[in-house]
Amino acid sequence: MTKAAAPVRQALADLPGPDLAARAAVARRATEVLRPSGALARLDELAAWLAGWQRTDRPRVERPAVLVFVGDHGVLAEGVSAYGSEINHEMLRALRDGVATASVMARQLGARLEAVDVGVGRPTGNLRREPALTAARFDECLAIGRSAVAALDADVVVLGEMGIGNTTAAAAVCATLFGGRPSEWTGRGAGIDDAGLRRKRAVVSAARRRVGAADPLDILRQLGGTELVALAGATLEARARALPVILDGYVVGAAVAPLEVARPGTLDHCLAGHLSAEPGHRRLLDRLGMHPLLDLDLRLGEASGGMAALALVRLAAACVTDVATFAEWGLER
Amino acid sequence: MTKAAAPVRQALADLPGPDLAARAAVARRATEVLRPSGALARLDELAAWLAGWQRTDRPRVERPAVLVFVGDHGVLAEGVSAYGSEINHEMLRALRDGVATASVMARQLGARLEAVDVGVGRPTGNLRREPALTAARFDECLAIGRSAVAALDADVVVLGEMGIGNTTAAAAVCATLFGGRPSEWTGRGAGIDDAGLRRKRAVVSAARRRVGAADPLDILRQLGGTELVALAGATLEARARALPVILDGYVVGAAVAPLEVARPGTLDHCLAGHLSAEPGHRRLLDRLGMHPLLDLDLRLGEASGGMAALALVRLAAACVTDVATFAEWGLER
């Protein structure tokens, strides 16, 4: 165990579980409301999942929060993206000014969105050649993620990211954590050309060779980025508070995967909001045993796929909590 | 051409198309807003589709309406459902009292829901042995559907149904319209047992033999039901008004399929909201060339899957209309 991972290990040692009675009560109520039992299938399952983590037999989405963590990546020196880090700065500004895609989606959903600057203007090390983060910086980013969640007044949180170059980091983390050919984990991100994709795969290969077999959390420190580590911290803090989490796409999944590998079950409070267009995402969710709610080929990030899922999670909760049961409606089944 | 189909034929002869300039403008704007071009994939396509039919380059979902048509089915005499027609009466009451699943979803979405009684307490003929509807009743139900849409003040409409026995009608319409084995079109509906499913398949087979090769709209009259014909009328009226439509599941698809067979392109203003758990639905959407937005195994009806899709269509529109372009934000791409 590395020094960097110590606070994570501590948190992993004591994970609160869901309220099983609340979950069971909602699963039962879903069979008693005014519709054929099982007719809402996946939506009823979502309501029960939400009830367990919200610790109530009346699950609701009334105070949704969205956190988008933003950071710069030193690996851009390898030519792995069509864009530069200045975009992170601009998008942070756009998110805060309410004109970015995520801002608009959050407004539509009545969700509170916070864009958290974890490392804009302060890029990571180039993961091909050196650790992305020092142990101290890892702890700092983890704490930023935890604090962001600790400060929320929310009944569900959607986690997202923005960081040019971070699909390279995600691919490197996944390839090192789970094995398999680097090409299986590496996609076009925001839309790089063929030559760029070849460079990206070579970077992922070299990065994996550099790190080799390592502790899952050390893999995250060496190959992730500031916003990925903050996402892991946010997810841990949400678990400590039994706050249900909706994960956005590939980068978010890669950021939290080391937690699940370090201790299976750590992500039980997380829903995979969607399956992204990044080819590694399906493979990753399979490894995590997660079934994405939506499959719309999205590849934006900014929590966008997670927010699309949020719209359905809200409906799912209402469809158990607010629909009358046969008995309440004065009918025998 | 049967007499019954005359008003439909008339409407089919003169179908307004989408505003192609508005559609193109929104497709272009989707490539100019603050995100990588194509990153919202299917959502951007939805926004462009909506723009074409709303005839504006600023598509929005601000006044969504939901119509749920309800009717009784004479084919229940064949033992094809676990429930009886009294459920239609109760659900009509529950829908109007705001305690049904569809009521709750509509409230969550800020949509106006109307439950339209097309034939509750006045069952169709038993489609196995006789035409479900006379020509006069067909015209009456068609007019009910048209009037319901004509009375709306809406920018998008979700169409749904409720009618114990109507998955048998849907299967009979599809099997007769498209061919193939009756078992491929026949599922468990609200949850019938194995023996009931066998009876249901036999009914679909016999009904198809009875009707044989016929005009698509006569197939709908002979094998559909009051709510199915109203759905076809509503869809036609929406097309005449260039009002975009979100279709719910298998029964709604079967109700409108004869329009598309009678004149290909008639359903261009319709989106398949979801793929239902009814096994015939995928086959039907393939025949109609439609790609369902969601795949959640829902099998409720009541416009529920269409409303789940509505939540995403609203986000899709806002993600083009409200997100700033690079130019508006003062940046070069």
XYZ file of C-alpha atoms in Angstrom:
666
model
C 0.000 0.000 0.000
C 1.378 3.370 -0.951
C 1.279 6.378 1.276
C -0.982 8.164 -1.203
C -3.711 5.609 -0.809
C -3.893 5.718 2.998
C -6.958 7.967 3.355
C -8.792 5.879 0.770
C -7.957 2.630 2.536
C -9.260 4.104 5.731
C -12.564 5.065 4.118
C -12.873 1.681 2.400
C -12.536 -0.104 5.716
C -15.856 1.215 6.963
C -18.527 1.522 4.278
C -22.132 1.979 5.355
C -24.607 -0.143 3.417
C -28.069 0.697 2.104
C -31.194 0.556 4.250
C -32.329 -2.920 3.265
C -35.746 -2.524 4.856
C -36.455 0.668 2.892
C -35.276 -0.987 -0.295
C -37.492 -4.010 0.297
C -40.472 -1.816 1.188
C -40.198 0.063 -2.105
C -39.686 -3.118 -4.116
C -42.872 -4.427 -2.463
C -44.821 -1.217 -3.007
C -43.865 -1.343 -6.698
C -45.848 -4.591 -6.912
C -48.843 -3.071 -5.099
C -49.405 0.125 -7.075
C -52.006 0.533 -9.819
C -50.257 -1.357 -12.609
C -49.396 -4.947 -13.463
C -46.562 -6.178 -11.253
C -43.215 -5.727 -13.000
C -44.610 -3.533 -15.784
C -42.079 -0.751 -15.105
C -39.204 -3.240 -14.879
C -35.968 -1.291 -14.754
C -37.654 1.842 -13.376
C -38.975 -0.090 -10.374
C -35.474 -1.423 -9.729
C -34.124 2.126 -9.795
C -36.702 3.250 -7.257
C -35.709 0.442 -4.893
C -31.997 1.199 -5.329
C -32.650 4.866 -4.598
C -34.734 4.016 -1.523
C -31.961 1.900 -0.049
C -29.383 4.662 -0.295
C -31.725 7.516 0.562
C -32.771 5.376 3.557
C -36.457 6.020 3.078
C -39.450 4.070 1.816
C -40.540 7.205 -0.063
C -37.618 7.804 -2.446
C -37.644 11.065 -4.371
C -35.415 13.276 -6.433
C -36.083 16.781 -5.152
C -32.606 18.193 -4.556
C -30.388 16.765 -7.290
C -26.806 18.008 -7.478
C -24.284 17.746 -10.283
C -20.529 17.992 -9.777
C -18.241 18.474 -12.769
C -14.544 18.231 -11.880
C -12.075 19.895 -14.251
C -8.330 19.375 -14.626
C -5.379 19.700 -17.022
C -3.321 16.770 -18.312
C 0.424 16.690 -18.955
C -0.027 13.814 -21.389
C -1.162 16.336 -24.019
C 2.559 16.695 -24.803
C 2.233 13.331 -26.552
C -0.247 14.623 -29.148
C -3.176 12.530 -27.902
C -5.908 15.141 -28.351
C -7.219 17.415 -31.058
C -7.634 20.141 -28.429
C -5.403 21.911 -25.928
C -5.734 22.620 -22.200
C -6.941 26.171 -22.839
C -10.315 24.555 -23.584
C -10.539 23.440 -19.960
C -10.206 27.018 -18.833
C -12.839 28.209 -21.303
C -15.252 25.408 -20.429
C -14.848 26.037 -16.715
C -15.848 29.620 -17.425
C -18.754 28.526 -19.652
C -19.982 26.083 -17.012
C -19.901 28.779 -14.372
C -21.584 31.295 -16.664
C -24.396 28.826 -17.374
C -23.916 28.563 -21.160
C -22.319 25.100 -21.448
C -24.266 21.947 -22.272
C -24.116 20.746 -18.679
C -25.375 24.106 -17.394
C -28.374 23.956 -19.705
C -29.184 20.361 -18.792
C -28.918 21.100 -15.078
C -31.223 24.088 -15.436
C -33.768 21.984 -17.322
C -33.656 19.388 -14.546
C -33.751 21.853 -11.675
C -30.410 20.485 -10.519
C -27.715 22.489 -8.812
C -24.500 22.265 -10.835
C -21.054 23.010 -9.507
C -17.963 23.062 -11.702
C -14.988 22.270 -9.471
C -11.538 23.396 -10.568
C -9.202 20.626 -9.404
C -6.208 21.384 -11.568
C -6.858 23.864 -14.371
C -3.595 25.645 -15.193
C -1.736 23.092 -13.106
C -1.336 20.047 -15.350
C -0.468 16.566 -14.135
C 2.789 14.872 -14.960
C 2.939 13.206 -18.380
C 1.607 9.763 -17.524
C 3.610 8.135 -20.279
C 6.871 9.066 -18.618
C 6.188 9.885 -14.971
C 3.530 9.640 -12.289
C 0.597 11.910 -13.054
C 0.391 12.943 -9.408
C 2.613 12.953 -6.370
C 1.280 11.352 -3.226
C 0.618 14.759 -1.723
C -1.246 15.996 -4.788
C -3.265 12.777 -4.880
C -4.397 13.377 -1.306
C -5.194 16.984 -2.107
C -7.370 16.075 -5.108
C -9.084 13.327 -3.155
C -9.916 15.836 -0.437
C -11.313 18.305 -2.992
C -13.696 15.628 -4.210
C -14.730 14.663 -0.700
C -15.279 18.269 0.352
C -17.399 19.002 -2.705
C -19.781 16.198 -1.762
C -19.671 17.001 1.951
C -20.856 20.538 1.166
C -23.919 19.383 -0.796
C -27.503 19.455 0.348
C -28.695 16.813 -2.103
C -30.734 13.630 -2.383
C -28.788 12.316 -5.390
C -25.572 13.454 -7.047
C -24.459 13.149 -10.668
C -20.694 13.005 -11.189
C -19.017 14.276 -14.336
C -15.773 15.698 -15.645
C -14.101 17.930 -18.175
C -10.418 17.594 -19.018
C -8.815 17.566 -22.439
C -6.656 14.428 -22.579
C -8.523 12.555 -19.886
C -9.765 9.704 -22.066
C -6.069 8.809 -22.424
C -5.794 8.764 -18.645
C -8.984 6.678 -18.394
C -7.684 4.171 -20.951
C -4.339 3.909 -19.158
C -6.028 3.315 -15.806
C -8.346 0.647 -17.256
C -5.680 -1.145 -19.281
C -3.406 -1.314 -16.241
C -6.152 -2.236 -13.802
C -7.866 -4.884 -15.924
C -5.359 -6.010 -18.589
C -6.350 -6.702 -22.174
C -5.015 -5.006 -25.279
C -4.531 -1.229 -24.919
C -6.438 -0.735 -28.180
C -9.540 -2.249 -26.565
C -9.516 0.522 -23.981
C -8.582 3.421 -26.228
C -11.047 5.459 -28.284
C -11.201 8.760 -30.084
C -12.245 10.892 -27.091
C -13.383 14.297 -28.285
C -12.668 13.172 -31.855
C -8.982 12.603 -32.660
C -7.887 11.425 -36.122
C -6.325 8.070 -37.028
C -2.740 9.165 -36.448
C -3.684 10.614 -33.081
C -5.461 7.400 -32.122
C -2.295 5.425 -32.914
C -0.253 7.780 -30.711
C -2.831 7.466 -27.964
C -2.637 3.672 -28.020
C 1.149 3.792 -27.908
C 0.983 6.106 -24.897
C -1.414 3.765 -23.099
C 0.909 0.816 -23.815
C 3.982 2.636 -22.618
C 2.239 3.957 -19.519
C 1.130 0.483 -18.548
C 4.653 -0.862 -18.992
C 5.970 1.936 -16.837
C 3.573 1.281 -13.957
C 3.252 -2.498 -14.231
C 1.397 -4.413 -11.537
C 0.507 -1.982 -8.800
C -2.038 -1.302 -6.118
C -5.320 -0.110 -7.708
C -5.131 3.244 -5.968
C -1.522 3.708 -6.950
C -2.551 3.027 -10.548
C -5.039 5.869 -10.202
C -2.350 8.187 -8.809
C 0.168 7.272 -11.501
C -2.147 7.283 -14.515
C -5.265 9.245 -13.571
C -5.506 12.998 -13.267
C -6.620 15.579 -10.775
C -10.285 15.408 -11.756
C -10.255 11.604 -11.788
C -8.917 11.468 -8.248
C -11.465 14.065 -7.152
C -14.187 11.868 -8.671
C -12.941 8.923 -6.622
C -12.969 11.116 -3.520
C -16.478 12.370 -4.265
C -17.717 8.808 -4.749
C -16.182 7.685 -1.465
C -17.668 10.607 0.412
C -21.081 9.932 -1.108
C -20.823 6.339 0.047
C -19.875 7.440 3.543
C -23.034 9.573 3.535
C -25.173 6.903 1.832
C -25.892 9.383 -0.946
C -26.839 7.733 -4.261
C -24.560 8.563 -7.189
C -25.191 8.597 -10.922
C -21.978 8.126 -12.880
C -21.500 9.753 -16.257
C -19.323 8.051 -18.883
C -15.997 6.363 -19.472
C -13.712 8.766 -17.623
C -15.907 8.785 -14.520
C -16.123 5.000 -14.616
C -12.345 4.685 -14.917
C -11.858 7.134 -12.038
C -13.963 5.089 -9.633
C -13.040 1.598 -10.875
C -9.923 1.404 -8.649
C -12.201 1.734 -5.605
C -14.226 -1.298 -6.690
C -11.093 -3.312 -7.424
C -9.612 -2.315 -4.063
C -12.797 -3.369 -2.301
C -15.633 -5.026 -4.227
C -18.996 -3.516 -3.367
C -17.650 0.002 -2.891
C -19.687 1.235 -5.857
C -22.982 -0.323 -4.787
C -24.415 3.166 -4.315
C -23.550 4.082 -7.927
C -25.676 3.809 -11.063
C -24.052 3.805 -14.504
C -26.104 6.528 -16.159
C -25.322 5.601 -19.728
C -23.117 3.668 -22.099
C -20.912 6.124 -23.942
C -19.566 5.949 -27.471
C -16.039 5.353 -26.119
C -15.385 1.713 -26.979
C -13.740 0.918 -23.631
C -16.805 1.911 -21.648
C -18.815 -1.253 -22.240
C -15.832 -3.383 -21.297
C -15.332 -1.329 -18.154
C -18.964 -1.552 -17.058
C -18.866 -5.304 -17.659
C -15.874 -5.545 -15.342
C -17.706 -3.487 -12.746
C -20.896 -5.549 -13.115
C -22.869 -2.423 -14.000
C -25.762 -2.134 -16.447
C -26.004 1.314 -18.011
C -29.454 2.874 -18.030
C -29.155 4.644 -21.386
C -27.352 3.899 -24.633
C -27.357 7.048 -26.752
C -23.785 7.132 -28.139
C -23.022 10.260 -26.114
C -19.355 11.177 -25.762
C -19.390 14.648 -24.274
C -18.641 14.208 -20.614
C -19.673 17.197 -18.438
C -22.014 14.797 -16.601
C -24.333 14.978 -19.619
C -25.182 11.273 -19.836
C -25.580 11.119 -16.080
C -28.047 13.993 -16.199
C -30.050 12.292 -18.945
C -30.272 9.298 -16.607
C -31.239 11.566 -13.712
C -34.400 12.550 -15.579
C -35.458 8.890 -15.594
C -34.393 8.188 -12.011
C -36.660 11.024 -10.906
C -39.588 9.522 -12.831
C -38.800 6.082 -11.436
C -38.961 7.299 -7.848
C -42.243 9.139 -8.375
C -43.756 6.096 -10.088
C -43.507 4.156 -6.839
C -43.807 6.905 -4.252
C -46.711 8.855 -5.779
C -48.792 6.219 -7.598
C -51.664 4.861 -5.477
C -51.694 1.220 -4.445
C -54.722 -0.926 -5.242
C -55.577 -0.841 -1.538
C -55.239 2.947 -1.250
C -57.477 3.221 -4.297
C -60.039 0.976 -2.633
C -59.610 -1.995 -4.957
C -58.658 -5.607 -4.472
C -55.869 -6.708 -6.731
C -60.536 0.620 -50.531
C -63.242 0.233 -47.955
C -65.729 2.884 -47.087
C -64.384 2.993 -43.546
C -60.988 4.095 -44.719
C -62.174 7.005 -46.844
C -61.425 9.847 -44.386
C -57.986 8.367 -43.764
C -57.226 8.129 -47.459
C -58.210 11.729 -47.863
C -55.838 12.828 -45.086
C -53.030 10.658 -46.442
C -53.284 12.321 -49.827
C -52.092 15.646 -48.497
C -49.449 15.377 -45.787
C -47.449 18.478 -44.903
C -43.743 17.832 -44.468
C -41.273 19.211 -41.951
C -39.623 22.622 -42.273
C -36.394 21.463 -43.859
C -34.656 24.800 -43.372
C -35.400 24.806 -39.648
C -34.222 21.228 -39.366
C -30.985 22.015 -41.193
C -30.411 25.149 -39.117
C -30.647 23.179 -35.893
C -28.442 20.375 -37.207
C -25.889 23.062 -38.085
C -26.201 24.868 -34.764
C -25.598 21.539 -33.000
C -22.131 21.532 -34.599
C -21.465 25.128 -33.539
C -22.305 25.039 -29.830
C -19.733 24.706 -27.063
C -18.950 21.000 -27.384
C -17.155 18.712 -29.810
C -19.229 18.252 -32.948
C -21.349 15.113 -32.694
C -20.723 14.619 -28.983
C -24.455 14.485 -28.187
C -25.140 12.139 -31.103
C -28.715 10.912 -30.813
C -29.806 13.931 -28.760
C -28.690 16.310 -31.519
C -30.661 14.258 -34.041
C -33.741 14.545 -31.840
C -33.379 18.311 -31.657
C -33.205 18.558 -35.456
C -36.225 16.262 -35.865
C -38.182 18.360 -33.385
C -37.171 21.591 -35.143
C -38.424 20.336 -38.487
C -41.877 19.513 -37.164
C -42.157 22.453 -34.792
C -41.128 24.594 -37.779
C -38.651 26.661 -35.821
C -34.885 26.892 -35.509
C -35.343 27.173 -31.725
C -37.043 23.870 -30.851
C -38.336 23.534 -27.307
C -40.586 21.392 -25.200
C -42.609 23.842 -23.172
C -46.198 22.657 -23.649
C -46.049 18.865 -23.811
C -49.341 16.983 -23.961
C -50.094 13.335 -23.340
C -53.147 11.542 -24.700
C -54.114 8.137 -23.347
C -56.957 6.492 -25.260
C -58.971 3.822 -23.467
C -61.264 1.131 -24.868
C -62.810 -2.284 -24.193
C -62.144 -5.401 -26.266
C -64.620 -8.136 -27.184
C -61.744 -10.580 -27.705
C -61.543 -11.012 -23.930
C -64.220 -13.691 -24.429
C -61.371 -15.867 -25.762
C -59.483 -15.848 -22.441
C -56.507 -13.877 -23.754
C -55.915 -11.726 -20.667
C -55.399 -12.204 -16.958
C -57.615 -9.163 -16.370
C -61.137 -8.085 -17.290
C -62.566 -4.935 -18.868
C -63.605 -3.543 -15.479
C -59.930 -2.607 -15.103
C -60.310 -0.147 -17.995
C -63.071 1.622 -16.148
C -61.034 1.765 -12.941
C -57.890 2.948 -14.707
C -59.790 5.634 -16.575
C -60.968 6.867 -13.190
C -57.446 6.605 -11.708
C -55.970 8.487 -14.667
C -58.517 11.253 -14.271
C -58.032 11.387 -10.509
C -54.276 11.752 -10.966
C -53.216 8.607 -9.087
C -52.208 6.326 -11.973
C -48.639 5.865 -13.159
C -49.221 8.023 -16.219
C -50.732 10.807 -14.097
C -47.691 10.852 -11.843
C -45.248 10.852 -14.751
C -47.123 13.657 -16.497
C -47.100 15.735 -13.334
C -43.354 15.190 -12.906
C -42.821 16.326 -16.493
C -45.178 19.285 -16.351
C -47.184 17.692 -19.152
C -50.922 17.979 -19.588
C -52.456 14.507 -19.624
C -55.851 13.660 -21.001
C -57.410 10.224 -20.693
C -59.853 9.825 -23.577
C -62.679 7.317 -23.259
C -63.116 5.888 -26.750
C -65.021 2.752 -25.915
C -65.107 1.880 -22.221
C -68.253 -0.089 -21.504
C -68.812 -0.503 -25.227
C -66.524 -3.367 -26.288
C -65.494 -4.105 -29.839
C -66.577 -7.202 -31.680
C -64.542 -10.332 -30.917
C -61.808 -10.016 -33.508
C -61.380 -13.768 -33.735
C -64.872 -14.207 -35.107
C -66.061 -10.859 -36.449
C -64.858 -7.368 -37.344
C -63.817 -5.449 -34.244
C -65.505 -2.322 -35.573
C -68.150 -1.426 -38.097
C -67.245 1.173 -40.701
C -69.314 3.769 -38.861
C -67.689 3.020 -35.510
C -64.260 3.144 -37.175
C -64.979 6.631 -38.463
C -66.291 7.676 -35.061
C -63.159 6.477 -33.234
C -60.923 8.056 -35.844
C -62.714 11.363 -35.333
C -62.335 11.107 -31.546
C -58.571 10.784 -32.001
C -58.436 13.667 -34.448
C -60.513 15.934 -32.228
C -58.391 15.174 -29.180
C -55.300 16.407 -31.014
C -57.089 19.320 -32.655
C -58.069 20.589 -29.192
C -54.482 20.615 -27.878
C -52.297 23.620 -27.319
C -49.038 21.672 -27.398
C -45.553 21.673 -28.907
C -45.204 17.880 -28.721
C -47.660 15.091 -27.968
C -47.094 11.679 -26.430
C -49.588 9.000 -27.472
C -50.519 6.088 -25.245
C -53.300 3.651 -24.497
C -55.002 1.500 -21.926
C -57.219 -1.407 -22.901
C -57.229 -4.897 -21.417
C -56.889 -7.290 -24.346
C -55.298 -4.804 -26.699
C -51.956 -6.589 -27.093
C -54.003 -9.337 -28.762
C -55.441 -6.744 -31.134
C -51.948 -5.330 -31.755
C -50.540 -8.773 -32.513
C -53.423 -9.555 -34.868
C -52.947 -6.260 -36.743
C -49.184 -6.800 -37.067
C -49.386 -10.460 -38.070
C -51.946 -9.647 -40.745
C -50.218 -6.506 -41.948
C -46.679 -7.880 -42.073
C -46.948 -11.686 -42.158
C -44.633 -13.978 -40.224
C -45.576 -16.502 -37.563
C -48.295 -15.304 -35.168
C -46.112 -16.396 -32.241
C -43.490 -13.848 -33.294
C -46.015 -11.078 -32.781
C -47.695 -12.356 -29.642
C -46.404 -11.729 -26.104
C -47.684 -11.906 -22.550
C -49.182 -8.404 -22.421
C -50.004 -7.498 -18.840
C -48.654 -10.897 -17.798
C -50.734 -13.877 -18.957
C -49.666 -17.451 -18.157
C -48.497 -20.139 -20.588
C -51.954 -21.495 -21.324
C -53.267 -17.995 -21.937
C -50.367 -17.266 -24.270
C -51.223 -20.369 -26.286
C -54.842 -19.239 -26.535
C -53.702 -15.772 -27.545
C -51.552 -17.149 -30.359
C -54.424 -19.289 -31.595
C -56.686 -16.247 -31.619
C -54.144 -14.240 -33.618
C -53.825 -17.091 -36.135
C -57.563 -17.471 -36.524
C -58.127 -13.730 -36.805
C -55.561 -13.471 -39.559
C -57.167 -16.344 -41.449
C -60.521 -14.641 -41.114
C -59.338 -11.313 -42.506
C -56.746 -12.534 -44.988
C -55.152 -10.079 -47.387
C -56.870 -6.727 -46.946
C -56.330 -3.026 -47.186
C -54.111 -1.844 -44.266
C -56.836 0.398 -42.896
C -59.419 -2.347 -43.179
C -57.056 -4.584 -41.200
C -57.067 -1.924 -38.498
C -60.867 -1.770 -38.511
C -61.263 -5.545 -38.418
C -58.571 -6.377 -35.872
C -57.793 -3.184 -33.950
C -59.971 -1.605 -31.304
C -61.533 1.714 -30.510
C -58.412 3.125 -28.822
C -56.167 1.864 -31.623
C -58.232 3.622 -34.265
C -58.298 6.784 -32.159
C -54.490 6.576 -31.966
C -54.319 6.396 -35.753
C -56.640 9.399 -35.986
C -54.584 11.354 -33.452
C -51.393 10.603 -35.366
C -52.937 11.730 -38.639
C -54.232 14.943 -37.106
C -50.823 15.650 -35.569
C -49.244 15.182 -38.981
C -51.764 17.552 -40.555
C -50.729 20.124 -37.939
C -46.997 19.278 -38.184
C -47.036 18.458 -34.471
C -44.251 16.070 -33.403
C -45.442 12.826 -31.823
C -43.750 10.468 -29.380
C -45.171 6.963 -29.629
C -45.374 4.702 -26.612
C -45.050 0.938 -27.034
C -46.284 -2.032 -29.007
C -50.002 -1.264 -29.093
C -49.456 2.329 -30.202
C -47.000 1.173 -32.852
C -49.467 -1.392 -34.159
C -52.235 1.206 -34.228
C -50.289 3.578 -36.457
C -48.457 0.986 -38.584
C -51.350 0.705 -41.088
C -50.903 4.412 -41.894
C -47.258 3.851 -42.794
C -48.083 0.791 -44.885
C -50.874 2.698 -46.643
C -48.511 5.555 -47.394
C -44.812 5.304 -46.521
C -43.551 8.431 -44.801
C -46.804 9.111 -42.950
C -45.058 8.536 -39.618
C -42.075 10.801 -40.286
C -43.280 13.115 -37.521
C -43.245 10.251 -35.006
C -40.495 9.123 -32.662
C -40.536 5.619 -31.167
C -40.117 6.506 -27.504
C -38.938 3.120 -26.338
C -38.610 -0.562 -27.090
C -41.079 -2.434 -24.929
C -40.778 -5.891 -23.413
C -43.438 -7.204 -25.829
C -41.450 -9.399 -28.222
C -43.293 -8.167 -31.317
C -42.316 -4.559 -30.743
C -38.751 -4.816 -32.030
C -39.954 -6.583 -35.148
C -42.612 -3.923 -35.670
C -40.192 -1.014 -35.276
C -37.813 -2.703 -37.716
C -40.644 -2.876 -40.270
C -41.395 0.793 -39.662
C -37.702 1.763 -39.896
C -37.842 3.298 -36.422
C -35.088 3.312 -33.813
C -36.455 3.414 -30.269
C -34.855 5.955 -27.960
C -35.020 3.881 -24.773
C -34.812 0.186 -24.009
C -35.983 -0.358 -20.444
C -38.185 -3.479 -20.738
C -41.283 -1.454 -19.900
C -44.622 -3.091 -20.651
C -47.174 -0.854 -18.969
C -48.666 1.235 -21.713
C -50.429 4.399 -20.456
C -47.888 6.388 -22.523
C -45.300 5.608 -19.835
C -42.386 4.771 -22.137
C -43.260 7.721 -24.349
C -43.131 10.040 -21.352
C -39.752 8.659 -20.300
C -38.576 9.548 -23.817
C -40.182 12.980 -23.545
C -37.844 13.802 -20.664
C -34.885 13.250 -22.999
C -36.435 15.022 -25.976
C -36.834 18.112 -23.808
C -33.165 17.956 -22.795
C -32.148 17.416 -26.414
C -33.948 20.535 -27.592
C -32.475 22.701 -24.837
C -28.987 21.366 -25.564
C -29.088 22.980 -28.983
C -31.366 25.949 -28.392
C -29.915 27.179 -25.091
C -26.219 26.249 -25.263
C -24.019 29.082 -26.563
C -22.172 28.694 -29.832
C -18.390 29.224 -29.935
C -19.067 32.492 -31.771
C -21.679 33.703 -29.273
C -19.194 32.911 -26.528
C -16.528 34.928 -28.314
C -14.294 32.023 -29.280
C -12.987 30.644 -32.518
C -13.617 26.944 -32.912
